[in-house]
Amino acid sequence: MSVSSSVSDHELLTTSRPRLTQMKAAAWLTVGLIAVPGIPALLAPAVPEPEWESVADLEAITLTSSEGTEVSVIPPIGWDTRNVGTGQVFQSGESTILVMLYDREGRDADALAERLIRAARLNGTNTAFTGQVVSSADGTLTGRACTVVSSDRNGPCAFLSDDEVVVAVRSLGTADDPAAPIDDMVASMTGRQR
Protein backbone atom coordinates (compact mmCIF):
# COMPACT_ATOMS: atom_id res chain seq x y z
CA MET A 1 0.00 0.00 0.00
CA SER A 2 1.57 3.24 -1.06
CA VAL A 3 0.47 6.75 -0.56
CA SER A 4 0.88 8.97 -3.51
CA SER A 5 1.71 12.56 -3.04
CA SER A 6 1.46 15.49 -5.37
CA VAL A 7 4.61 17.04 -3.89
CA SER A 8 7.92 15.65 -5.07
CA ASP A 9 10.89 15.07 -2.78
CA HIS A 10 12.79 17.88 -4.53
CA GLU A 11 10.04 20.41 -3.90
CA LEU A 12 9.77 19.34 -0.29
CA LEU A 13 13.51 19.91 0.28
CA THR A 14 13.64 23.30 -1.42
CA THR A 15 10.56 24.74 0.25
CA SER A 16 11.40 23.58 3.78
CA ARG A 17 14.73 25.46 3.96
CA PRO A 18 14.45 28.77 5.80
CA ARG A 19 15.19 31.81 3.72
CA LEU A 20 17.33 34.65 4.94
CA THR A 21 15.01 37.53 4.33
CA GLN A 22 16.65 40.06 6.68
CA MET A 23 20.20 40.06 5.26
CA LYS A 24 20.44 43.86 5.13
CA ALA A 25 19.34 44.26 8.75
CA ALA A 26 21.73 41.49 9.86
CA ALA A 27 24.61 43.17 8.03
CA TRP A 28 23.92 46.54 9.73
CA LEU A 29 23.62 44.85 13.11
CA THR A 30 27.00 43.16 12.58
CA VAL A 31 28.61 46.45 11.57
CA GLY A 32 27.13 48.14 14.65
CA LEU A 33 28.33 45.41 17.01
CA ILE A 34 31.84 45.70 15.61
CA ALA A 35 31.94 49.52 15.48
CA VAL A 36 30.42 50.45 18.87
CA PRO A 37 33.26 49.06 21.06
CA GLY A 38 35.78 50.86 18.86
CA ILE A 39 34.26 54.32 19.38
CA PRO A 40 35.85 54.96 22.81
CA ALA A 41 39.23 53.85 21.46
CA LEU A 42 38.92 56.33 18.61
CA LEU A 43 37.80 59.19 20.88
CA ALA A 44 40.34 58.61 23.69
CA PRO A 45 43.19 60.49 21.99
CA ALA A 46 40.87 63.49 21.45
CA VAL A 47 40.07 63.81 25.16
CA PRO A 48 42.88 65.64 26.95
CA GLU A 49 44.39 64.16 30.09
CA PRO A 50 44.05 66.27 33.22
CA GLU A 51 46.93 68.71 33.60
CA TRP A 52 49.54 68.30 36.30
CA GLU A 53 49.57 71.22 38.74
CA SER A 54 52.33 72.12 41.17
CA VAL A 55 51.54 72.23 44.88
CA ALA A 56 52.97 75.54 46.08
CA ASP A 57 51.55 75.86 49.59
CA LEU A 58 49.67 73.99 52.30
CA GLU A 59 46.25 74.52 50.76
CA ALA A 60 44.00 71.51 51.24
CA ILE A 61 42.68 69.64 48.22
CA THR A 62 39.10 68.42 48.53
CA LEU A 63 38.22 65.08 46.95
CA THR A 64 34.61 64.08 46.33
CA SER A 65 33.33 60.51 46.18
CA SER A 66 30.82 59.30 43.60
CA GLU A 67 28.01 59.84 46.13
CA GLY A 68 29.18 63.29 47.23
CA THR A 69 31.14 62.65 50.43
CA GLU A 70 34.12 65.01 50.70
CA VAL A 71 37.56 64.34 52.13
CA SER A 72 40.18 67.08 52.32
CA VAL A 73 43.91 66.37 52.32
CA ILE A 74 46.99 68.59 52.48
CA PRO A 75 49.46 67.47 49.80
CA PRO A 76 53.25 67.52 50.05
CA ILE A 77 54.69 70.92 49.05
CA GLY A 78 56.54 71.01 45.75
CA TRP A 79 54.91 67.89 44.35
CA ASP A 80 52.86 67.84 41.17
CA THR A 81 49.24 66.75 41.39
CA ARG A 82 46.31 65.88 39.21
CA ASN A 83 42.73 64.81 39.77
CA VAL A 84 41.68 61.30 38.68
CA GLY A 85 37.91 61.36 39.27
CA THR A 86 37.31 60.26 42.86
CA GLY A 87 40.98 60.51 43.71
CA GLN A 88 44.16 62.51 43.43
CA VAL A 89 47.67 61.58 42.29
CA PHE A 90 50.71 63.34 43.76
CA GLN A 91 54.09 62.89 42.07
CA SER A 92 57.69 63.96 42.66
CA GLY A 93 60.37 62.29 40.58
CA GLU A 94 59.75 58.55 40.76
CA SER A 95 57.71 58.81 43.97
CA THR A 96 53.93 58.71 43.70
CA ILE A 97 51.16 59.01 46.26
CA LEU A 98 47.68 57.95 45.19
CA VAL A 99 44.64 58.88 47.30
CA MET A 100 41.33 57.29 46.22
CA LEU A 101 37.81 57.49 47.72
CA TYR A 102 35.38 54.57 47.59
CA ASP A 103 31.76 54.87 48.74
CA ARG A 104 30.92 52.27 51.38
CA GLU A 105 27.25 52.03 50.36
CA GLY A 106 26.46 50.17 53.56
CA ARG A 107 29.39 47.75 53.18
CA ASP A 108 31.81 46.88 55.97
CA ALA A 109 34.93 49.07 55.67
CA ASP A 110 37.40 46.21 56.34
CA ALA A 111 35.67 43.96 53.82
CA LEU A 112 35.78 46.71 51.20
CA ALA A 113 39.49 47.30 51.89
CA GLU A 114 40.17 43.57 51.48
CA ARG A 115 38.25 43.58 48.20
CA LEU A 116 40.30 46.54 46.93
CA ILE A 117 43.50 44.72 47.90
CA ARG A 118 42.42 41.60 45.99
CA ALA A 119 41.55 43.70 42.93
CA ALA A 120 44.97 45.38 43.02
CA ARG A 121 46.65 41.97 43.29
CA LEU A 122 45.21 41.11 39.87
CA ASN A 123 47.19 44.08 38.50
CA GLY A 124 50.44 42.92 40.13
CA THR A 125 50.30 44.99 43.32
CA ASN A 126 50.49 43.16 46.64
CA THR A 127 49.41 44.71 49.93
CA ALA A 128 49.80 43.48 53.50
CA PHE A 129 48.42 45.09 56.65
CA THR A 130 51.10 45.95 59.24
CA GLY A 131 48.83 45.87 62.29
CA GLN A 132 49.32 49.60 62.99
CA VAL A 133 46.17 51.68 63.56
CA VAL A 134 46.13 55.06 61.78
CA SER A 135 43.78 58.03 61.95
CA SER A 136 43.39 61.60 60.83
CA ALA A 137 44.35 64.23 63.40
CA ASP A 138 40.70 65.23 63.93
CA GLY A 139 39.62 61.58 64.31
CA THR A 140 37.07 61.68 61.47
CA LEU A 141 38.91 58.92 59.57
CA THR A 142 40.43 55.81 61.15
CA GLY A 143 41.87 52.64 59.74
CA ARG A 144 44.85 50.35 59.27
CA ALA A 145 48.36 50.89 57.92
CA CYS A 146 49.81 48.60 55.30
CA THR A 147 52.74 48.04 52.96
CA VAL A 148 52.31 47.91 49.19
CA VAL A 149 54.71 46.18 46.77
CA SER A 150 54.65 45.99 42.98
CA SER A 151 57.26 44.65 40.57
CA ASP A 152 59.66 47.61 40.87
CA ARG A 153 58.05 49.93 43.41
CA ASN A 154 57.03 49.73 47.06
CA GLY A 155 56.03 51.85 50.02
CA PRO A 156 53.61 52.51 52.86
CA CYS A 157 49.84 52.57 52.50
CA ALA A 158 46.72 52.93 54.60
CA PHE A 159 43.01 52.25 54.37
CA LEU A 160 40.93 54.69 56.44
CA SER A 161 37.17 55.04 56.72
CA ASP A 162 34.25 56.86 58.23
CA ASP A 163 30.55 56.02 57.95
CA GLU A 164 30.42 56.97 54.25
CA VAL A 165 33.74 56.25 52.50
CA VAL A 166 36.93 54.21 52.50
CA VAL A 167 40.05 56.22 51.68
CA ALA A 168 42.97 54.30 50.17
CA VAL A 169 46.37 56.01 50.41
CA ARG A 170 49.30 54.37 48.61
CA SER A 171 52.82 55.77 48.42
CA LEU A 172 55.15 54.13 45.91
CA GLY A 173 58.80 54.71 45.16
CA THR A 174 61.80 53.00 43.62
CA ALA A 175 65.16 52.00 45.10
CA ASP A 176 66.66 55.23 43.74
CA ASP A 177 63.73 57.45 44.77
CA PRO A 178 62.08 55.88 47.86
CA ALA A 179 58.39 56.23 48.64
CA ALA A 180 57.37 59.24 50.69
CA PRO A 181 55.98 58.70 54.20
CA ILE A 182 52.22 59.15 54.38
CA ASP A 183 51.86 59.97 58.10
CA ASP A 184 51.52 63.75 57.60
CA MET A 185 49.09 63.32 54.70
CA VAL A 186 46.90 60.90 56.67
CA ALA A 187 46.96 63.19 59.72
CA SER A 188 45.85 66.16 57.56
CA MET A 189 42.73 64.41 56.26
CA THR A 190 39.29 65.58 57.28
CA GLY A 191 36.04 63.96 56.23
CA ARG A 192 32.71 65.70 55.66
CA GLN A 193 29.46 63.84 55.38
CA ARG A 194 27.26 64.54 52.40
PDB file of C-alpha atoms in Angstrom:
ATOM      1  CA  MET A   1       0.000   0.000   0.000  1.00  0.00           C
ATOM      2  CA  SER A   2       1.571   3.243  -1.065  1.00  0.00           C
ATOM      3  CA  VAL A   3       0.469   6.752  -0.557  1.00  0.00           C
ATOM      4  CA  SER A   4       0.878   8.972  -3.508  1.00  0.00           C
ATOM      5  CA  SER A   5       1.715  12.565  -3.042  1.00  0.00           C
ATOM      6  CA  SER A   6       1.463  15.486  -5.374  1.00  0.00           C
ATOM      7  CA  VAL A   7       4.613  17.044  -3.888  1.00  0.00           C
ATOM      8  CA  SER A   8       7.921  15.648  -5.070  1.00  0.00           C
ATOM      9  CA  ASP A   9      10.893  15.071  -2.782  1.00  0.00           C
ATOM     10  CA  HIS A  10      12.787  17.883  -4.535  1.00  0.00           C
ATOM     11  CA  GLU A  11      10.039  20.414  -3.899  1.00  0.00           C
ATOM     12  CA  LEU A  12       9.775  19.336  -0.289  1.00  0.00           C
ATOM     13  CA  LEU A  13      13.509  19.907   0.281  1.00  0.00           C
ATOM     14  CA  THR A  14      13.635  23.305  -1.422  1.00  0.00           C
ATOM     15  CA  THR A  15      10.561  24.740   0.246  1.00  0.00           C
ATOM     16  CA  SER A  16      11.399  23.581   3.775  1.00  0.00           C
ATOM     17  CA  ARG A  17      14.733  25.465   3.957  1.00  0.00           C
ATOM     18  CA  PRO A  18      14.450  28.773   5.797  1.00  0.00           C
ATOM     19  CA  ARG A  19      15.192  31.812   3.720  1.00  0.00           C
ATOM     20  CA  LEU A  20      17.333  34.648   4.943  1.00  0.00           C
ATOM     21  CA  THR A  21      15.013  37.532   4.330  1.00  0.00           C
ATOM     22  CA  GLN A  22      16.650  40.059   6.682  1.00  0.00           C
ATOM     23  CA  MET A  23      20.197  40.062   5.257  1.00  0.00           C
ATOM     24  CA  LYS A  24      20.443  43.859   5.135  1.00  0.00           C
ATOM     25  CA  ALA A  25      19.343  44.261   8.753  1.00  0.00           C
ATOM     26  CA  ALA A  26      21.734  41.489   9.863  1.00  0.00           C
ATOM     27  CA  ALA A  27      24.608  43.169   8.033  1.00  0.00           C
ATOM     28  CA  TRP A  28      23.918  46.541   9.728  1.00  0.00           C
ATOM     29  CA  LEU A  29      23.618  44.849  13.106  1.00  0.00           C
ATOM     30  CA  THR A  30      26.995  43.156  12.581  1.00  0.00           C
ATOM     31  CA  VAL A  31      28.611  46.449  11.567  1.00  0.00           C
ATOM     32  CA  GLY A  32      27.132  48.140  14.652  1.00  0.00           C
ATOM     33  CA  LEU A  33      28.334  45.409  17.008  1.00  0.00           C
ATOM     34  CA  ILE A  34      31.835  45.699  15.614  1.00  0.00           C
ATOM     35  CA  ALA A  35      31.941  49.518  15.483  1.00  0.00           C
ATOM     36  CA  VAL A  36      30.421  50.452  18.866  1.00  0.00           C
ATOM     37  CA  PRO A  37      33.257  49.061  21.059  1.00  0.00           C
ATOM     38  CA  GLY A  38      35.782  50.861  18.858  1.00  0.00           C
ATOM     39  CA  ILE A  39      34.260  54.322  19.376  1.00  0.00           C
ATOM     40  CA  PRO A  40      35.851  54.962  22.813  1.00  0.00           C
ATOM     41  CA  ALA A  41      39.233  53.849  21.465  1.00  0.00           C
ATOM     42  CA  LEU A  42      38.916  56.334  18.611  1.00  0.00           C
ATOM     43  CA  LEU A  43      37.800  59.186  20.878  1.00  0.00           C
ATOM     44  CA  ALA A  44      40.336  58.606  23.691  1.00  0.00           C
ATOM     45  CA  PRO A  45      43.185  60.488  21.987  1.00  0.00           C
ATOM     46  CA  ALA A  46      40.875  63.486  21.446  1.00  0.00           C
ATOM     47  CA  VAL A  47      40.070  63.807  25.163  1.00  0.00           C
ATOM     48  CA  PRO A  48      42.878  65.641  26.945  1.00  0.00           C
ATOM     49  CA  GLU A  49      44.392  64.157  30.090  1.00  0.00           C
ATOM     50  CA  PRO A  50      44.045  66.271  33.223  1.00  0.00           C
ATOM     51  CA  GLU A  51      46.930  68.710  33.599  1.00  0.00           C
ATOM     52  CA  TRP A  52      49.542  68.298  36.303  1.00  0.00           C
ATOM     53  CA  GLU A  53      49.570  71.223  38.737  1.00  0.00           C
ATOM     54  CA  SER A  54      52.335  72.123  41.170  1.00  0.00           C
ATOM     55  CA  VAL A  55      51.539  72.226  44.883  1.00  0.00           C
ATOM     56  CA  ALA A  56      52.968  75.537  46.084  1.00  0.00           C
ATOM     57  CA  ASP A  57      51.553  75.859  49.592  1.00  0.00           C
ATOM     58  CA  LEU A  58      49.665  73.992  52.303  1.00  0.00           C
ATOM     59  CA  GLU A  59      46.254  74.521  50.763  1.00  0.00           C
ATOM     60  CA  ALA A  60      43.996  71.513  51.235  1.00  0.00           C
ATOM     61  CA  ILE A  61      42.679  69.645  48.219  1.00  0.00           C
ATOM     62  CA  THR A  62      39.100  68.418  48.527  1.00  0.00           C
ATOM     63  CA  LEU A  63      38.224  65.076  46.949  1.00  0.00           C
ATOM     64  CA  THR A  64      34.609  64.080  46.333  1.00  0.00           C
ATOM     65  CA  SER A  65      33.330  60.507  46.183  1.00  0.00           C
ATOM     66  CA  SER A  66      30.816  59.301  43.603  1.00  0.00           C
ATOM     67  CA  GLU A  67      28.012  59.836  46.127  1.00  0.00           C
ATOM     68  CA  GLY A  68      29.185  63.291  47.227  1.00  0.00           C
ATOM     69  CA  THR A  69      31.143  62.652  50.434  1.00  0.00           C
ATOM     70  CA  GLU A  70      34.120  65.006  50.697  1.00  0.00           C
ATOM     71  CA  VAL A  71      37.564  64.341  52.129  1.00  0.00           C
ATOM     72  CA  SER A  72      40.185  67.084  52.322  1.00  0.00           C
ATOM     73  CA  VAL A  73      43.909  66.370  52.317  1.00  0.00           C
ATOM     74  CA  ILE A  74      46.991  68.590  52.480  1.00  0.00           C
ATOM     75  CA  PRO A  75      49.463  67.468  49.803  1.00  0.00           C
ATOM     76  CA  PRO A  76      53.252  67.522  50.052  1.00  0.00           C
ATOM     77  CA  ILE A  77      54.687  70.920  49.050  1.00  0.00           C
ATOM     78  CA  GLY A  78      56.542  71.013  45.749  1.00  0.00           C
ATOM     79  CA  TRP A  79      54.906  67.885  44.355  1.00  0.00           C
ATOM     80  CA  ASP A  80      52.865  67.837  41.170  1.00  0.00           C
ATOM     81  CA  THR A  81      49.236  66.746  41.393  1.00  0.00           C
ATOM     82  CA  ARG A  82      46.313  65.883  39.208  1.00  0.00           C
ATOM     83  CA  ASN A  83      42.730  64.809  39.766  1.00  0.00           C
ATOM     84  CA  VAL A  84      41.682  61.304  38.681  1.00  0.00           C
ATOM     85  CA  GLY A  85      37.915  61.355  39.271  1.00  0.00           C
ATOM     86  CA  THR A  86      37.310  60.263  42.862  1.00  0.00           C
ATOM     87  CA  GLY A  87      40.985  60.509  43.711  1.00  0.00           C
ATOM     88  CA  GLN A  88      44.163  62.507  43.429  1.00  0.00           C
ATOM     89  CA  VAL A  89      47.670  61.583  42.292  1.00  0.00           C
ATOM     90  CA  PHE A  90      50.714  63.343  43.758  1.00  0.00           C
ATOM     91  CA  GLN A  91      54.092  62.889  42.073  1.00  0.00           C
ATOM     92  CA  SER A  92      57.691  63.962  42.659  1.00  0.00           C
ATOM     93  CA  GLY A  93      60.374  62.286  40.584  1.00  0.00           C
ATOM     94  CA  GLU A  94      59.754  58.547  40.760  1.00  0.00           C
ATOM     95  CA  SER A  95      57.710  58.810  43.971  1.00  0.00           C
ATOM     96  CA  THR A  96      53.932  58.708  43.696  1.00  0.00           C
ATOM     97  CA  ILE A  97      51.159  59.006  46.264  1.00  0.00           C
ATOM     98  CA  LEU A  98      47.683  57.948  45.185  1.00  0.00           C
ATOM     99  CA  VAL A  99      44.638  58.885  47.302  1.00  0.00           C
ATOM    100  CA  MET A 100      41.327  57.288  46.225  1.00  0.00           C
ATOM    101  CA  LEU A 101      37.813  57.494  47.719  1.00  0.00           C
ATOM    102  CA  TYR A 102      35.385  54.573  47.595  1.00  0.00           C
ATOM    103  CA  ASP A 103      31.761  54.873  48.745  1.00  0.00           C
ATOM    104  CA  ARG A 104      30.917  52.269  51.380  1.00  0.00           C
ATOM    105  CA  GLU A 105      27.252  52.031  50.356  1.00  0.00           C
ATOM    106  CA  GLY A 106      26.463  50.165  53.559  1.00  0.00           C
ATOM    107  CA  ARG A 107      29.390  47.746  53.178  1.00  0.00           C
ATOM    108  CA  ASP A 108      31.810  46.876  55.968  1.00  0.00           C
ATOM    109  CA  ALA A 109      34.933  49.065  55.675  1.00  0.00           C
ATOM    110  CA  ASP A 110      37.397  46.214  56.337  1.00  0.00           C
ATOM    111  CA  ALA A 111      35.666  43.955  53.821  1.00  0.00           C
ATOM    112  CA  LEU A 112      35.780  46.713  51.198  1.00  0.00           C
ATOM    113  CA  ALA A 113      39.486  47.304  51.891  1.00  0.00           C
ATOM    114  CA  GLU A 114      40.172  43.571  51.481  1.00  0.00           C
ATOM    115  CA  ARG A 115      38.247  43.581  48.200  1.00  0.00           C
ATOM    116  CA  LEU A 116      40.300  46.543  46.929  1.00  0.00           C
ATOM    117  CA  ILE A 117      43.503  44.720  47.902  1.00  0.00           C
ATOM    118  CA  ARG A 118      42.418  41.597  45.988  1.00  0.00           C
ATOM    119  CA  ALA A 119      41.550  43.697  42.927  1.00  0.00           C
ATOM    120  CA  ALA A 120      44.973  45.383  43.021  1.00  0.00           C
ATOM    121  CA  ARG A 121      46.646  41.972  43.290  1.00  0.00           C
ATOM    122  CA  LEU A 122      45.205  41.112  39.875  1.00  0.00           C
ATOM    123  CA  ASN A 123      47.189  44.075  38.498  1.00  0.00           C
ATOM    124  CA  GLY A 124      50.435  42.919  40.126  1.00  0.00           C
ATOM    125  CA  THR A 125      50.305  44.994  43.323  1.00  0.00           C
ATOM    126  CA  ASN A 126      50.489  43.161  46.644  1.00  0.00           C
ATOM    127  CA  THR A 127      49.414  44.713  49.929  1.00  0.00           C
ATOM    128  CA  ALA A 128      49.797  43.480  53.499  1.00  0.00           C
ATOM    129  CA  PHE A 129      48.416  45.094  56.650  1.00  0.00           C
ATOM    130  CA  THR A 130      51.096  45.946  59.239  1.00  0.00           C
ATOM    131  CA  GLY A 131      48.829  45.873  62.295  1.00  0.00           C
ATOM    132  CA  GLN A 132      49.318  49.596  62.992  1.00  0.00           C
ATOM    133  CA  VAL A 133      46.172  51.680  63.564  1.00  0.00           C
ATOM    134  CA  VAL A 134      46.126  55.061  61.782  1.00  0.00           C
ATOM    135  CA  SER A 135      43.778  58.027  61.945  1.00  0.00           C
ATOM    136  CA  SER A 136      43.388  61.595  60.825  1.00  0.00           C
ATOM    137  CA  ALA A 137      44.349  64.231  63.403  1.00  0.00           C
ATOM    138  CA  ASP A 138      40.704  65.226  63.928  1.00  0.00           C
ATOM    139  CA  GLY A 139      39.618  61.583  64.309  1.00  0.00           C
ATOM    140  CA  THR A 140      37.065  61.677  61.471  1.00  0.00           C
ATOM    141  CA  LEU A 141      38.908  58.921  59.567  1.00  0.00           C
ATOM    142  CA  THR A 142      40.434  55.809  61.151  1.00  0.00           C
ATOM    143  CA  GLY A 143      41.875  52.635  59.738  1.00  0.00           C
ATOM    144  CA  ARG A 144      44.851  50.349  59.274  1.00  0.00           C
ATOM    145  CA  ALA A 145      48.356  50.890  57.919  1.00  0.00           C
ATOM    146  CA  CYS A 146      49.806  48.597  55.303  1.00  0.00           C
ATOM    147  CA  THR A 147      52.740  48.041  52.959  1.00  0.00           C
ATOM    148  CA  VAL A 148      52.313  47.915  49.187  1.00  0.00           C
ATOM    149  CA  VAL A 149      54.706  46.179  46.775  1.00  0.00           C
ATOM    150  CA  SER A 150      54.648  45.994  42.980  1.00  0.00           C
ATOM    151  CA  SER A 151      57.259  44.654  40.575  1.00  0.00           C
ATOM    152  CA  ASP A 152      59.659  47.608  40.868  1.00  0.00           C
ATOM    153  CA  ARG A 153      58.046  49.934  43.412  1.00  0.00           C
ATOM    154  CA  ASN A 154      57.026  49.726  47.063  1.00  0.00           C
ATOM    155  CA  GLY A 155      56.031  51.850  50.017  1.00  0.00           C
ATOM    156  CA  PRO A 156      53.612  52.509  52.861  1.00  0.00           C
ATOM    157  CA  CYS A 157      49.837  52.574  52.498  1.00  0.00           C
ATOM    158  CA  ALA A 158      46.719  52.932  54.602  1.00  0.00           C
ATOM    159  CA  PHE A 159      43.015  52.253  54.371  1.00  0.00           C
ATOM    160  CA  LEU A 160      40.932  54.690  56.437  1.00  0.00           C
ATOM    161  CA  SER A 161      37.171  55.045  56.716  1.00  0.00           C
ATOM    162  CA  ASP A 162      34.255  56.859  58.228  1.00  0.00           C
ATOM    163  CA  ASP A 163      30.550  56.025  57.948  1.00  0.00           C
ATOM    164  CA  GLU A 164      30.415  56.972  54.245  1.00  0.00           C
ATOM    165  CA  VAL A 165      33.740  56.249  52.501  1.00  0.00           C
ATOM    166  CA  VAL A 166      36.925  54.211  52.501  1.00  0.00           C
ATOM    167  CA  VAL A 167      40.050  56.219  51.677  1.00  0.00           C
ATOM    168  CA  ALA A 168      42.969  54.296  50.173  1.00  0.00           C
ATOM    169  CA  VAL A 169      46.373  56.006  50.410  1.00  0.00           C
ATOM    170  CA  ARG A 170      49.299  54.370  48.610  1.00  0.00           C
ATOM    171  CA  SER A 171      52.819  55.770  48.418  1.00  0.00           C
ATOM    172  CA  LEU A 172      55.150  54.131  45.910  1.00  0.00           C
ATOM    173  CA  GLY A 173      58.804  54.713  45.156  1.00  0.00           C
ATOM    174  CA  THR A 174      61.802  53.001  43.617  1.00  0.00           C
ATOM    175  CA  ALA A 175      65.156  51.995  45.104  1.00  0.00           C
ATOM    176  CA  ASP A 176      66.662  55.226  43.740  1.00  0.00           C
ATOM    177  CA  ASP A 177      63.732  57.450  44.772  1.00  0.00           C
ATOM    178  CA  PRO A 178      62.084  55.883  47.857  1.00  0.00           C
ATOM    179  CA  ALA A 179      58.393  56.232  48.643  1.00  0.00           C
ATOM    180  CA  ALA A 180      57.370  59.239  50.690  1.00  0.00           C
ATOM    181  CA  PRO A 181      55.982  58.701  54.197  1.00  0.00           C
ATOM    182  CA  ILE A 182      52.217  59.148  54.380  1.00  0.00           C
ATOM    183  CA  ASP A 183      51.859  59.968  58.100  1.00  0.00           C
ATOM    184  CA  ASP A 184      51.524  63.746  57.596  1.00  0.00           C
ATOM    185  CA  MET A 185      49.089  63.317  54.704  1.00  0.00           C
ATOM    186  CA  VAL A 186      46.904  60.903  56.671  1.00  0.00           C
ATOM    187  CA  ALA A 187      46.959  63.187  59.724  1.00  0.00           C
ATOM    188  CA  SER A 188      45.853  66.159  57.563  1.00  0.00           C
ATOM    189  CA  MET A 189      42.732  64.411  56.260  1.00  0.00           C
ATOM    190  CA  THR A 190      39.293  65.577  57.275  1.00  0.00           C
ATOM    191  CA  GLY A 191      36.045  63.964  56.232  1.00  0.00           C
ATOM    192  CA  ARG A 192      32.715  65.701  55.664  1.00  0.00           C
ATOM    193  CA  GLN A 193      29.457  63.840  55.376  1.00  0.00           C
ATOM    194  CA  ARG A 194      27.259  64.542  52.402  1.00  0.00           C
TER     195      ARG A 194
END
